[in-house]
Amino acid sequence: MSTPVMQGTERKRLDVEWVRAQFPSLQRKVNGYPAAFLDGPAGTQVPKQVMDAVQNYFLESNANTCGAFATSRSSDAIIASAREAMADFFHCDKDEVVFGQNMTTITFALARAIGRQLNPGDEIVVTTLDHDANVAPWRALEEKGVVIRQVDIHESDCTLDLEDLKRKINAKTKLVAVGYASNAVGTINPVGEITKLAHAAGALMFIDAVHYAPHGPIDVRALDCDFLACSPYKFFGPHMGTLYGKREHLLRFRPYKVRPASDSLPDRWETGTQLHELIAGIGAAVDYLAELGRRHDPAAKDRRSALLSAYRATRQHEMALLARLVEGVLAIPGLRFFGINDAKRFDERCSTVSLRLANHTPTDAAKFLGERGIFTWDGNYYALNLTQRLGVEASGGLLRIGLVHYNTTEEVDRLLAALQEFARG
Ligand SMILES: Cc1ncc(COP(=O)(O)O)c(C=O)c1O
């Protein structure tokens, strides 16, 4: 496949052939069909670099940390290097990067630590658009008398109701918890603007960037948020979670930890033995994205610039696929689309689409597609507040199609043909 160059900006289009060659699992076949992995929002495939890093860790460095011998020193170095990679990814300092089991577990631990300093009557703002991992950990603090306020959405396009958000933030608000992008309907929230609103009220801002991370660059410095969590397994890495926390807060709040463990940053937030082999894989996932970026912009001078270049290329590719997908699904009779469907507003969304087909449950649609090698998701994807608000929870939720940068035009066309056939049946 050739890689035509865009006029004007002189940036190359995404080299999808090279991208796909990095992901061995994309070669899978199902019932004779090539597998189309449209299940990225639940976890993406991983490039060979990530698999190698995990295997090499076991081969060459397997040990616990901080020992006075070679494999332990090597483990320390690998973890430090992965932390630096994540610091470039978040755009923060390396002692502000915390590794953990997954975003949900990290957020419960953080909420419990923050909760130690909250009083009855203090308020936390959550949203109707969020995954429950950014709702339940905060709701758990209701046991301490904390009051939870939930921001509504505009049902017509599944965007956050910012007027409602402004009404719900007040002098008692201690923290605002908002997703960067919806894992159900793809809406990208104005998290920079919301951070300003939170800070103006004296509240902390926590961003769930799990769904945004495979689609766009994160810049915690520009956002000025206090905490931001994401999960490497959603951006081409292994099944783990990571947290950015502003240094002052990571020092100020007291995590639950074992006594002999270091109280320095970020160790105090990483109590217990970490998943060293997967942390090695996280470093490799960030480096895969940087390599992709350098291929598209050889002038990228450092890893952060290479990451920004990668996201410029992947975003352009994903938006072209999204436009084709949305136009195609809107033409299917009886289809109900959830979220922004106007191409002029696509900068407010990412390439994750949810829909329902008249007279069919999302599970039946997903099964039909699955038999044809097309992997989609059905149900609520844990965005429970949203499926309840949209009135679809009791009838099976939604059908989700998630496009990431390794997906192709051919896969979108196959999906559209299969959906049309299913809708007719
Ligand atoms: C938007 C969003 N937030 C949080 C999570 C939870 O992440 P983890 O599986 O790492 O706990 C998910 C997982 O699907 C998600 O999509």
Coordinates of C-alpha atoms and ligand atoms in Angstrom, one line a residue, residues 41-42 101-105 131 133-134 181-183 208-211 230-231 233-234 240-241 381-382 400, ligand 1:
P41 CA -13.1 0.1 23.6
A42 CA -13.0 -3.1 25.7
Q101 CA -3.8 -3.2 38.6
N102 CA -6.4 -1.4 36.5
M103 CA -8.2 2.0 36.4
T104 CA -11.1 0.7 38.6
T105 CA -8.8 -0.5 41.4
H131 CA -18.2 4.5 33.0
A133 CA -15.4 3.0 37.4
N134 CA -15.6 6.8 37.7
A181 CA -14.4 10.5 26.3
S182 CA -17.4 8.3 26.7
N183 CA -16.7 4.6 26.2
D208 CA -11.1 9.2 33.5
A209 CA -9.1 9.2 30.3
V210 CA -9.4 5.4 29.7
H211 CA -11.5 5.8 26.6
C230 CA -6.1 5.5 32.1
S231 CA -5.6 1.8 31.2
Y233 CA -4.7 -2.2 27.6
K234 CA -7.0 0.3 25.9
M240 CA -3.0 -2.7 33.8
G241 CA -4.0 0.8 34.9
Y381 CA -20.2 -1.6 28.9
Y382 CA -20.4 -0.5 32.5
R400 CA -21.0 -0.7 20.2
Ligands
LIG1 C1 -14.2 4.9 30.1 C2 -13.7 3.8 31.0 N1 -13.3 4.0 32.2 C3 -12.9 3.1 33.1 C4 -12.8 1.8 32.7 C5 -12.3 0.8 33.6 O1 -11.0 0.5 33.3 P1 -10.3 -0.8 34.0 O2 -10.8 -2.0 33.2 O3 -8.8 -0.5 33.8 O4 -10.6 -0.8 35.4 C6 -13.2 1.4 31.4 C7 -13.1 0.0 30.9 O5 -13.9 -0.4 30.1 C8 -13.6 2.5 30.5 O6 -14.0 2.2 29.2

